[in-house]
XYZ file of C-alpha atoms in Angstrom:
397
model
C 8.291 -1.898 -27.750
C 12.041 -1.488 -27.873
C 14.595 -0.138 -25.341
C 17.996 1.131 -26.821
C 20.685 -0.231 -26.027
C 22.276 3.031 -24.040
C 18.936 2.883 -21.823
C 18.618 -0.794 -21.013
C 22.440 -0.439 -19.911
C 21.509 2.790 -17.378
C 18.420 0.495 -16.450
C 20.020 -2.639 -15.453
C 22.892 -0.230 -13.521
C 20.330 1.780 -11.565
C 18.710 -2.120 -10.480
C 22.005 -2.717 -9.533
C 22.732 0.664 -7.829
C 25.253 1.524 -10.193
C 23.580 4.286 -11.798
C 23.821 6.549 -9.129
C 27.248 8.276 -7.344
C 28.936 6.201 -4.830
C 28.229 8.121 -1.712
C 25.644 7.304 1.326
C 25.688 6.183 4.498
C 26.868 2.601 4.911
C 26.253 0.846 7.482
C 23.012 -0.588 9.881
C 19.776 0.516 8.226
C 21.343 1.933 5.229
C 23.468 -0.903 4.760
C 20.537 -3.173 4.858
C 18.420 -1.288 2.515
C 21.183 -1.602 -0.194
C 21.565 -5.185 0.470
C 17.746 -5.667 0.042
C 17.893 -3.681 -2.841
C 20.763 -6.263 -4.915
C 18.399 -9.037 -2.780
C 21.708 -10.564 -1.910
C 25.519 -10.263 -1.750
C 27.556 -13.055 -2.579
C 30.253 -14.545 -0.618
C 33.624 -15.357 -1.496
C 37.256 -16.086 0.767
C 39.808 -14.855 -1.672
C 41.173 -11.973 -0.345
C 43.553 -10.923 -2.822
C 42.600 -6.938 -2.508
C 39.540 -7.176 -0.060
C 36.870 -10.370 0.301
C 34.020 -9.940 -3.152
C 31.132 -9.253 -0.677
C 33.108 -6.242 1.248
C 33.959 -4.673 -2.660
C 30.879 -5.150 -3.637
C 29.119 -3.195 -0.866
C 32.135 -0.592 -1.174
C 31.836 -0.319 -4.728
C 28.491 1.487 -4.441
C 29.111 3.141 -0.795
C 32.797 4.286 -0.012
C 32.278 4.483 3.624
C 31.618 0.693 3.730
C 33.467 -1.324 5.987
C 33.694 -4.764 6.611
C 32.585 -4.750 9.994
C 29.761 -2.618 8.963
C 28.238 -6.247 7.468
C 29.497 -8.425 10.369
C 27.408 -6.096 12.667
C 24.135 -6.333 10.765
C 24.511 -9.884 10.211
C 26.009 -11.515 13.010
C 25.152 -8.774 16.181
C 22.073 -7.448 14.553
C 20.582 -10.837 12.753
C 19.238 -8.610 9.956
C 21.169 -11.391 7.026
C 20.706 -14.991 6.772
C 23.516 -17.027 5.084
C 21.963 -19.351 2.256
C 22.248 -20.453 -1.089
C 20.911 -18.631 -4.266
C 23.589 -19.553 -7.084
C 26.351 -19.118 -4.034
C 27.008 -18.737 -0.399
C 25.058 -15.673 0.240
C 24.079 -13.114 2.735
C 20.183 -12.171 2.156
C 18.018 -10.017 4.428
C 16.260 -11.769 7.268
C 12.793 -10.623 6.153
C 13.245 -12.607 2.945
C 13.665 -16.039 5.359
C 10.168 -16.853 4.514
C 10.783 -17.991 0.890
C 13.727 -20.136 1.429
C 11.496 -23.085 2.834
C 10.805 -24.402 -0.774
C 14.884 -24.133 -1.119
C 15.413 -25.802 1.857
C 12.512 -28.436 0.845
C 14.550 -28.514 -2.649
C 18.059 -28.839 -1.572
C 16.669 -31.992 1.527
C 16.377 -34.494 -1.446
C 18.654 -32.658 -3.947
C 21.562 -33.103 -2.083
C 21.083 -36.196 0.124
C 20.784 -37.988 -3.526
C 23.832 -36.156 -4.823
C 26.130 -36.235 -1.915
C 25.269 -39.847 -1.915
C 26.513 -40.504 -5.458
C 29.628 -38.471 -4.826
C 30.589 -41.615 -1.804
C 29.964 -38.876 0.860
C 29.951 -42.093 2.985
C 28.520 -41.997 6.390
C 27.452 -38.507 6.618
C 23.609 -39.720 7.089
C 24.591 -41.368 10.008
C 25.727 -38.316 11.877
C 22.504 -36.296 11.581
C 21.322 -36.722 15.430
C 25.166 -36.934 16.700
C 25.969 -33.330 14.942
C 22.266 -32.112 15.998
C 22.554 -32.814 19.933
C 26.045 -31.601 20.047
C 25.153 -28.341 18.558
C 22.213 -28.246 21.066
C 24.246 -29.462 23.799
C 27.397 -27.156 23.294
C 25.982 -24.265 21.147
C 27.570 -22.921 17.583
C 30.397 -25.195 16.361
C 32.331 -24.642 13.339
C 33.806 -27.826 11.528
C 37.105 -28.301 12.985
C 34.796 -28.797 16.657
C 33.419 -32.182 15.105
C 34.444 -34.992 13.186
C 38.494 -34.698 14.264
C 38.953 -38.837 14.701
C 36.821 -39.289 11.330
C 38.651 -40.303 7.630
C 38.347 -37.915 5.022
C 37.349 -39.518 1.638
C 39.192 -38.680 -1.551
C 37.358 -36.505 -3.445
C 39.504 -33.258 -3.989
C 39.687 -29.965 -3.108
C 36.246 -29.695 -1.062
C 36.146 -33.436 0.559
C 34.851 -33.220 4.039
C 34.631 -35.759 6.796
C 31.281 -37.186 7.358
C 30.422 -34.428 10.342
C 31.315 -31.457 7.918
C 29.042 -33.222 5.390
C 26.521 -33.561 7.700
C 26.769 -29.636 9.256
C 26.658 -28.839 5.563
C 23.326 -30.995 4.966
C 21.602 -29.537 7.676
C 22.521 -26.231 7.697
C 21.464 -26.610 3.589
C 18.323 -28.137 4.463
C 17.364 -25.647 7.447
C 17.790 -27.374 10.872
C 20.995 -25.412 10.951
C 21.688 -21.846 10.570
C 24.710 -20.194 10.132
C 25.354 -17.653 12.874
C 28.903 -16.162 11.633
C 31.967 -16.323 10.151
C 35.789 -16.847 12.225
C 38.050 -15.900 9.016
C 36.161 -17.587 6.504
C 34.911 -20.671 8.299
C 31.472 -20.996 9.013
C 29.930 -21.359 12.616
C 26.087 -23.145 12.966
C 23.423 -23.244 15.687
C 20.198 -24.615 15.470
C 18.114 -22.717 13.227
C 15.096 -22.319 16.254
C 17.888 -20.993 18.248
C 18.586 -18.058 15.505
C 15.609 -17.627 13.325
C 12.943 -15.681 14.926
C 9.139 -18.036 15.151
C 7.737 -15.725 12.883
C 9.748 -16.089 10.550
C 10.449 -19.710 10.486
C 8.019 -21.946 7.988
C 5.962 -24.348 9.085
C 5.467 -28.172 8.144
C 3.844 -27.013 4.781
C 4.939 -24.483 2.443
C 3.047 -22.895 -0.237
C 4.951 -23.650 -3.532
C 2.829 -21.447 -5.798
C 3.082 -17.999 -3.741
C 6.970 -18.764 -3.245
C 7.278 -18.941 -7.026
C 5.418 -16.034 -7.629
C 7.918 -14.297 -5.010
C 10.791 -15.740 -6.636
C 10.191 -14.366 -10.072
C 8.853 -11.056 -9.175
C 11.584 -10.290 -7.114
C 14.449 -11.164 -9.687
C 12.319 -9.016 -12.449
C 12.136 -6.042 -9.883
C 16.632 -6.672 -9.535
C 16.832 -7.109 -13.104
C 14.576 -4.939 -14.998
C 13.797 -6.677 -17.659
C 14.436 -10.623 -18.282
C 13.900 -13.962 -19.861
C 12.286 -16.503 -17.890
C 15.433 -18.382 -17.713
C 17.054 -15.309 -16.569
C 14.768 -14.711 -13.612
C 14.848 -18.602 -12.579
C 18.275 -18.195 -12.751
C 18.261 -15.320 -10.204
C 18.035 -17.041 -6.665
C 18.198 -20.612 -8.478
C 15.367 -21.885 -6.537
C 12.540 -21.834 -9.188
C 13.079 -23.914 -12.110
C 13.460 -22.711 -15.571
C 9.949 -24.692 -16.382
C 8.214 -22.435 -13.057
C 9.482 -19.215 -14.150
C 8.419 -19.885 -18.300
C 5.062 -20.840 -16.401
C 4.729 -17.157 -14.263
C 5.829 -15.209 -17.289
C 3.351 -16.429 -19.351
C 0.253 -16.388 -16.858
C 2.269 -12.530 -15.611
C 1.633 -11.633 -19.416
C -2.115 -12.828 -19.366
C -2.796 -10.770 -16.866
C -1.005 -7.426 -17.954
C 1.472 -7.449 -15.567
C 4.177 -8.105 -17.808
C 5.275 -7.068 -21.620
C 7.123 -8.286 -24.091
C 9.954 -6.039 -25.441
C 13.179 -5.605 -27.519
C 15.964 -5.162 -26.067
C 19.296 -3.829 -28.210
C 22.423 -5.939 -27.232
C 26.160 -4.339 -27.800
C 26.074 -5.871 -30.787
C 22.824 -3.982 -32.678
C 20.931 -7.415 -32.456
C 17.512 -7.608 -30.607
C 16.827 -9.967 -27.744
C 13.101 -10.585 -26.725
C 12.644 -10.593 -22.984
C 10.094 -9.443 -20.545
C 9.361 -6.260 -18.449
C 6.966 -4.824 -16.443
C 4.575 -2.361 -18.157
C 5.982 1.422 -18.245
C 9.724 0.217 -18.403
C 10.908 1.723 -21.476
C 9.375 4.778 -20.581
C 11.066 5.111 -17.318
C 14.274 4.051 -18.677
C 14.394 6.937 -21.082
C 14.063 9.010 -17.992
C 17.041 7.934 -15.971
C 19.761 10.508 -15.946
C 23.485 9.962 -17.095
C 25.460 7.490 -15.159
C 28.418 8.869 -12.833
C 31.652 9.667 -14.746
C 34.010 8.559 -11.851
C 35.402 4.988 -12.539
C 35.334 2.456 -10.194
C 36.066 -0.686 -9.731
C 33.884 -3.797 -9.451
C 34.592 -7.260 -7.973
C 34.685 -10.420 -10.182
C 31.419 -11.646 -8.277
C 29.080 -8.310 -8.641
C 25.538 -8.891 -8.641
C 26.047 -6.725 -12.201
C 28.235 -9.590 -13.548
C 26.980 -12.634 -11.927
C 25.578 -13.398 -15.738
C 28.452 -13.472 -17.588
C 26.179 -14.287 -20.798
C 24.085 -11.213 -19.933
C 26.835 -8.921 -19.092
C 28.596 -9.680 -22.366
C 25.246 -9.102 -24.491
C 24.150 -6.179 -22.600
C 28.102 -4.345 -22.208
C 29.852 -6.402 -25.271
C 32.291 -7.337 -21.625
C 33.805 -10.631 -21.993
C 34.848 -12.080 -18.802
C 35.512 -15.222 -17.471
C 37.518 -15.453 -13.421
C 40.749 -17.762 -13.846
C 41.390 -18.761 -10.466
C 41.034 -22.202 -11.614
C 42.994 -21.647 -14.601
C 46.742 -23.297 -14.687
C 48.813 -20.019 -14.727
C 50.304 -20.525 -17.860
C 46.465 -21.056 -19.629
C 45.751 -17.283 -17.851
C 44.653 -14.818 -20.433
C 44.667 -12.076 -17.719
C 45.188 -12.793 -14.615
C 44.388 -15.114 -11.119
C 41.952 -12.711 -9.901
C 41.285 -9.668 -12.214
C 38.993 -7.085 -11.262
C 36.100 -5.373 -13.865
C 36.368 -1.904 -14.706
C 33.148 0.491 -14.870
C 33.162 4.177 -16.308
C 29.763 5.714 -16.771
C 27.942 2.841 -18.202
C 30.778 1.204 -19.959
C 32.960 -1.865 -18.813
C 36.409 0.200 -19.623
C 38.752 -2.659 -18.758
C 40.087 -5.092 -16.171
C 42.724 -4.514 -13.606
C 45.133 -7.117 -12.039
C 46.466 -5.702 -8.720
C 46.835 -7.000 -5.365
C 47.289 -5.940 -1.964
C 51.186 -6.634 -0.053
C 50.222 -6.160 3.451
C 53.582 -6.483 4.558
C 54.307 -2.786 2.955
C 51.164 -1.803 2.741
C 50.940 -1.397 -0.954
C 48.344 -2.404 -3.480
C 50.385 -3.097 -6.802
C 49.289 -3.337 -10.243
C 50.350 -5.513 -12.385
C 48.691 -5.052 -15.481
C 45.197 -2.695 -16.902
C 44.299 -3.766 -20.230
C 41.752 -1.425 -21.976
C 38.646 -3.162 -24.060
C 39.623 -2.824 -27.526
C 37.247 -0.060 -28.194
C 38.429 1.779 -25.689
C 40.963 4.716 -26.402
C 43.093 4.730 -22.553
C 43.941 8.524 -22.569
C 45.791 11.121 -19.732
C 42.482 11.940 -17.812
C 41.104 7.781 -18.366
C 44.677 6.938 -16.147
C 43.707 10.081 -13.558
C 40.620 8.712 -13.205
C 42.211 5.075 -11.991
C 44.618 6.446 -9.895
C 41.729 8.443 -7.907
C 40.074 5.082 -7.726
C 42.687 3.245 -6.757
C 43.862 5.828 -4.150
C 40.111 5.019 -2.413
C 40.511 1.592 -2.975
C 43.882 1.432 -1.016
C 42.451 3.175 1.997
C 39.590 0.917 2.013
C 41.780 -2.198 2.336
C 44.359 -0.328 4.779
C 47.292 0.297 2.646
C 49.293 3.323 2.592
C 50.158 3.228 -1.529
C 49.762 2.237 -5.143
C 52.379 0.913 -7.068
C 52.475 0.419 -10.881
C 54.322 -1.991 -12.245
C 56.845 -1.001 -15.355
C 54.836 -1.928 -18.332
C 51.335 -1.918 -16.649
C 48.898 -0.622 -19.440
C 48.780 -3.458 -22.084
């Protein structure tokens, strides 16, 4: 079976809900629902507009807030904060299947933080462990203050951060909040309801099978490498295995899918997917924009193959090597990727200012396209508390 191009596009949007108009309530049950519906919402501290995770939520419900997600996750405890291919917030109920990741990550990262000369942080284990008991939730800067940092760049830690880091990684920690962007941990049977916490044993097979049936359900369609790749617990060798033995027993398919490009990727779906993709309506006009680290882009490779969108975030990149910009944000009109917009917010006179839209080659910018962008970016101003817009001279490239 094949699905178009056009359809697999309004598929992978409505997964992503991205097909629908932004509207809805936004915040406690609601919230959480939409959150368990991406299956997670990545965190990042760059706050050149808003923070990724708060645009991300806003993105798809206007009437988002950011204390809207503090109060489910650090009054309510509806989020845990974990790995999946990033610091991430995920719903509580999905705590369950993050003891084979915290299994994973107890070997995986003693052996690596070992080989990058994280020197002493071993040693620390009980120290950090009874003064969290002891004292309750501690960020970093409450341990460690008399200890030598090593040399190893930007993210070098002090044996105590290592060790909060390593424990919080490998579950006897929890993280209970944020002050700013810096983490605060308690002891996970402090935070964690029983219930929810694993035991000594965990069952590797029915985590798996979790695992990949969960990404295919947020994806709509995949490789195996693709669903592995989804919370980055399984390993590409697991999820080859569930496909296959999924496919044996009829509840997956093998399909085409048509990139951007007219070629044909093989991937699998669940029986009936074409057929409901044909029946999704158009997606919404309006344009809006999208951070750098939405769940719809966290594939670059996919995004590109699926939209014909290359993109590629250059905070890392020397300023001079920039082909757009530090921190340039996606542009999404109906089920296109129209563009990319480099703005940022000036507190001080509370304006957000563009610097610069450039238009996808294909991708004629007329009257109403600019109309729609300044609506948008009227609602994106309000959402980060800023009075104005202001385009540069020269700002459509």
């Amino acid at each position: 079976m094949r699905l178009d191009n056009q359809s697999a596009r309004r598929l992978f949007l409505d997964c992503h809900a991205l097909l629908e108009q932004p509207a809805g309530p936004a915040k406690g049950a609601d919230l959480l629902a939409l959150i368990q519906r991406l299956g997670f919402v990545q965190l990042d501290s760059i706050n050149t507009v808003a923070r990724a995770h708060d645009v991300i939520l806003y993105s798809r419900r206007p009437g988002y807030r950011a204390k809207h997600l503090k109060q489910l996750y650090e009054r309510d405890r509806e989020l845990f904060e974990h790995w999946t291919h990033d610091a991430a917030v995920i719903p509580m109920v999905f705590y369950p299947h993050w003891h084979l990741r915290f299994q994973r990550d107890t070997e995986l990262l003693r052996n690596r933080w070992r080989n990058w000369r994280r020197d002493g942080f071993e040693a620390q284990f009980e120290t950090v462990l009874n003064h969290v008991r002891d004292h309750g939730p501690v960020s970093s800067s409450d341990l460690g203050k008399d200890e030598k940092k090593g040399s190893g760049g930007w993210w070098d830690w002090h044996p105590s951060k290592t060790a909060l880091e390593y424990l919080w990684r490998s579950g006897a920690l929890t993280v209970v909040g944020r002050e700013g962007f810096q983490k605060r941990y308690d002891l996970t049977e402090r935070v964690i309801e029983e219930h929810l916490r694993p035991g000594t044993s965990c069952d590797e097979t029915a985590t798996i099978n979790w695992l990949c049936s969960a990404a295919m359900d947020r994806l709509g369609f995949a490789t195996s490498g693709e669903l592995a790749a989804f919370w980055d617990t399984a390993s590409p060798a697991e999820a080859k295995i569930w496909c296959a033995e999924q496919l044996r027993l009829g509840e997956l398919e093998e399909i085409e899918v048509e990139q951007a490009d007219g070629k044909l990727r093989k991937v699998f779906a669940r029986p009936g997917t074409v057929e409901a993709a044909a029946e999704l309506g158009p997606a919404p006009g309006r344009m809006r924009v999208l951070s750098p680290f939405d769940p719809a882009l966290r594939d670059r490779k996919r995004a590109e193959r699926l939209f014909g969108f290359h993109y590629r975030i250059e905070v890392f990149t020397p300023a001079l090597k920039r082909q757009y910009g530090y921190y340039v944000f996606p542009l999404l009109e109906g089920t296109r990727l129209v563009g990319r917009i480099d703005m940022k917010a000036d507190r001080d006179a509370g304006v957000l200012r563009v610097t610069a839209v450039w238009p996808e080659r294909d991708v004629k910018w007329s009257l109403p396209r600019t109309k729609r962008l300044e609506a948008e970016l009227d609602r994106v101003a309000r959402f980060a508390g800023l009075s104005r817009v202001s385009f540069t001279n020269g700002w459509l490239r």
